[in-house]
């Protein structure tokens, strides 16, 4: 794991580690490199391939043939892959989709609206929830 501020060379260090694993004989599909943004994941994959192309053409050709198996992605993408692969075990619909922030925000607003309306109608459970939320601030 590498944790450092922007511009400190994280992508370079991760690319070097990735290449070192490849050179030590680890298969492409057994290496996982995770970042937080799509841009960083694309940059890391590009950096790995550029370095291999200039430093080790034979390994580059081998990796290029197996490029679809490269797991260089965001944490969200990786977790989504796991949840799709193990949807039964996670008790998820295999066709689930991740809500976008705007969708989840709208869903939250809809739920909150319904709770407030039910509380206004005097439903006891909702009133207790509102009182609890009011106490928490």
Short mmCIF file of C-alpha atoms in Angstrom, two decimals:
data_model
loop_
_atom_site.label_atom_id
_atom_site.label_comp_id
_atom_site.label_asym_id
_atom_site.label_seq_id
_atom_site.Cartn_x
_atom_site.Cartn_y
_atom_site.Cartn_z
CA UNK A 1 0.00 0.00 0.00
CA UNK A 2 1.23 3.45 -0.89
CA UNK A 3 -0.35 6.48 0.75
CA UNK A 4 1.02 9.90 -0.15
CA UNK A 5 -0.13 13.32 -1.33
CA UNK A 6 -0.83 14.15 -4.97
CA UNK A 7 2.25 14.58 -7.13
CA UNK A 8 4.53 12.57 -4.87
CA UNK A 9 5.19 9.72 -7.31
CA UNK A 10 2.65 7.11 -6.17
CA UNK A 11 1.79 6.06 -9.72
CA UNK A 12 5.46 5.64 -10.59
CA UNK A 13 6.12 3.52 -7.48
CA UNK A 14 3.05 1.36 -8.06
CA UNK A 15 4.01 0.82 -11.70
CA UNK A 16 7.51 -0.24 -10.61
CA UNK A 17 6.07 -2.66 -8.03
CA UNK A 18 3.69 -4.09 -10.61
CA UNK A 19 6.53 -4.65 -13.08
CA UNK A 20 8.71 -6.19 -10.36
CA UNK A 21 5.95 -8.70 -9.64
CA UNK A 22 5.66 -9.53 -13.34
CA UNK A 23 9.43 -10.02 -13.61
CA UNK A 24 9.38 -12.32 -10.59
CA UNK A 25 6.97 -14.59 -12.46
CA UNK A 26 3.63 -13.55 -10.99
CA UNK A 27 0.84 -13.92 -13.56
CA UNK A 28 -0.97 -10.76 -14.69
CA UNK A 29 -4.31 -12.01 -13.41
CA UNK A 30 -2.88 -12.51 -9.91
CA UNK A 31 -1.84 -8.87 -9.48
CA UNK A 32 -4.29 -6.24 -8.25
CA UNK A 33 -3.49 -2.53 -8.39
CA UNK A 34 -6.20 -0.29 -6.94
CA UNK A 35 -6.55 3.49 -7.01
CA UNK A 36 -9.34 5.90 -6.18
CA UNK A 37 -9.98 7.52 -9.57
CA UNK A 38 -10.51 6.27 -13.10
CA UNK A 39 -7.91 8.77 -14.30
CA UNK A 40 -5.27 7.36 -11.92
CA UNK A 41 -6.12 3.76 -12.90
CA UNK A 42 -5.79 4.57 -16.61
CA UNK A 43 -2.54 6.44 -15.98
CA UNK A 44 -1.12 3.55 -13.99
CA UNK A 45 -1.98 0.99 -16.67
CA UNK A 46 -0.46 3.25 -19.34
CA UNK A 47 2.67 3.79 -17.26
CA UNK A 48 3.11 0.04 -16.71
CA UNK A 49 2.78 -0.67 -20.42
CA UNK A 50 5.09 2.19 -21.45
CA UNK A 51 7.81 1.08 -19.04
CA UNK A 52 7.54 -2.53 -20.14
CA UNK A 53 7.67 -1.53 -23.80
CA UNK A 54 10.85 0.49 -23.31
CA UNK A 55 12.56 -1.78 -20.76
CA UNK A 56 11.49 -5.36 -21.47
CA UNK A 57 9.97 -5.97 -24.90
CA UNK A 58 9.52 -9.71 -24.35
CA UNK A 59 7.58 -9.20 -21.12
CA UNK A 60 5.63 -6.35 -22.75
CA UNK A 61 4.49 -8.68 -25.56
CA UNK A 62 3.45 -11.33 -23.03
CA UNK A 63 1.50 -8.79 -20.96
CA UNK A 64 -0.09 -7.25 -24.06
CA UNK A 65 -1.53 -10.66 -25.00
CA UNK A 66 -3.08 -10.91 -21.53
CA UNK A 67 -4.01 -7.25 -21.14
CA UNK A 68 -7.75 -7.98 -20.66
CA UNK A 69 -6.74 -9.88 -17.51
CA UNK A 70 -4.90 -6.89 -16.00
CA UNK A 71 -6.63 -5.74 -12.82
CA UNK A 72 -5.70 -2.10 -12.55
CA UNK A 73 -8.84 -0.29 -11.46
CA UNK A 74 -10.56 1.88 -8.91
CA UNK A 75 -11.58 0.45 -5.56
CA UNK A 76 -15.22 0.91 -6.63
CA UNK A 77 -14.74 -1.03 -9.84
CA UNK A 78 -12.91 -3.84 -8.05
CA UNK A 79 -15.59 -4.12 -5.36
CA UNK A 80 -18.28 -4.09 -8.05
CA UNK A 81 -16.52 -6.96 -9.82
CA UNK A 82 -16.41 -8.93 -6.58
CA UNK A 83 -20.08 -8.28 -5.84
CA UNK A 84 -21.12 -9.35 -9.35
CA UNK A 85 -18.95 -12.46 -9.21
CA UNK A 86 -20.24 -13.42 -5.76
CA UNK A 87 -23.74 -11.95 -6.00
CA UNK A 88 -25.37 -15.13 -4.70
CA UNK A 89 -23.15 -15.22 -1.62
CA UNK A 90 -23.71 -11.48 -1.06
CA UNK A 91 -27.46 -12.02 -1.52
CA UNK A 92 -27.58 -9.50 -4.36
CA UNK A 93 -29.44 -9.53 -7.63
CA UNK A 94 -26.72 -10.45 -10.18
CA UNK A 95 -27.93 -7.54 -12.33
CA UNK A 96 -27.63 -4.95 -9.58
CA UNK A 97 -26.25 -1.54 -10.44
CA UNK A 98 -24.42 0.99 -8.34
CA UNK A 99 -26.41 4.14 -7.73
CA UNK A 100 -24.86 7.36 -8.88
CA UNK A 101 -24.48 10.02 -6.21
CA UNK A 102 -27.33 12.06 -7.68
CA UNK A 103 -29.62 9.00 -7.75
CA UNK A 104 -28.88 8.10 -4.14
CA UNK A 105 -29.33 11.72 -3.08
CA UNK A 106 -32.74 11.82 -4.76
CA UNK A 107 -33.66 8.47 -3.19
CA UNK A 108 -32.65 9.77 0.24
CA UNK A 109 -34.78 12.89 -0.27
CA UNK A 110 -37.76 10.72 -1.29
CA UNK A 111 -37.40 8.52 1.80
CA UNK A 112 -37.05 11.55 4.05
CA UNK A 113 -40.13 13.14 2.47
CA UNK A 114 -42.18 9.97 3.05
CA UNK A 115 -41.02 9.70 6.67
CA UNK A 116 -41.93 13.32 7.31
CA UNK A 117 -45.35 12.90 5.67
CA UNK A 118 -46.06 9.73 7.68
CA UNK A 119 -45.01 11.50 10.87
CA UNK A 120 -47.31 14.40 10.02
CA UNK A 121 -50.14 11.87 9.70
CA UNK A 122 -49.36 10.68 13.21
CA UNK A 123 -47.84 7.25 12.57
CA UNK A 124 -46.15 6.35 15.87
CA UNK A 125 -43.03 4.62 14.52
CA UNK A 126 -42.21 7.52 12.29
CA UNK A 127 -42.84 10.02 15.06
CA UNK A 128 -40.37 8.14 17.29
CA UNK A 129 -37.82 8.21 14.47
CA UNK A 130 -38.27 11.96 14.05
CA UNK A 131 -37.94 12.53 17.80
CA UNK A 132 -34.75 10.46 17.82
CA UNK A 133 -33.34 12.35 14.84
CA UNK A 134 -34.25 15.62 16.51
CA UNK A 135 -32.39 14.60 19.67
CA UNK A 136 -29.29 13.66 17.66
CA UNK A 137 -29.38 16.99 16.02
#
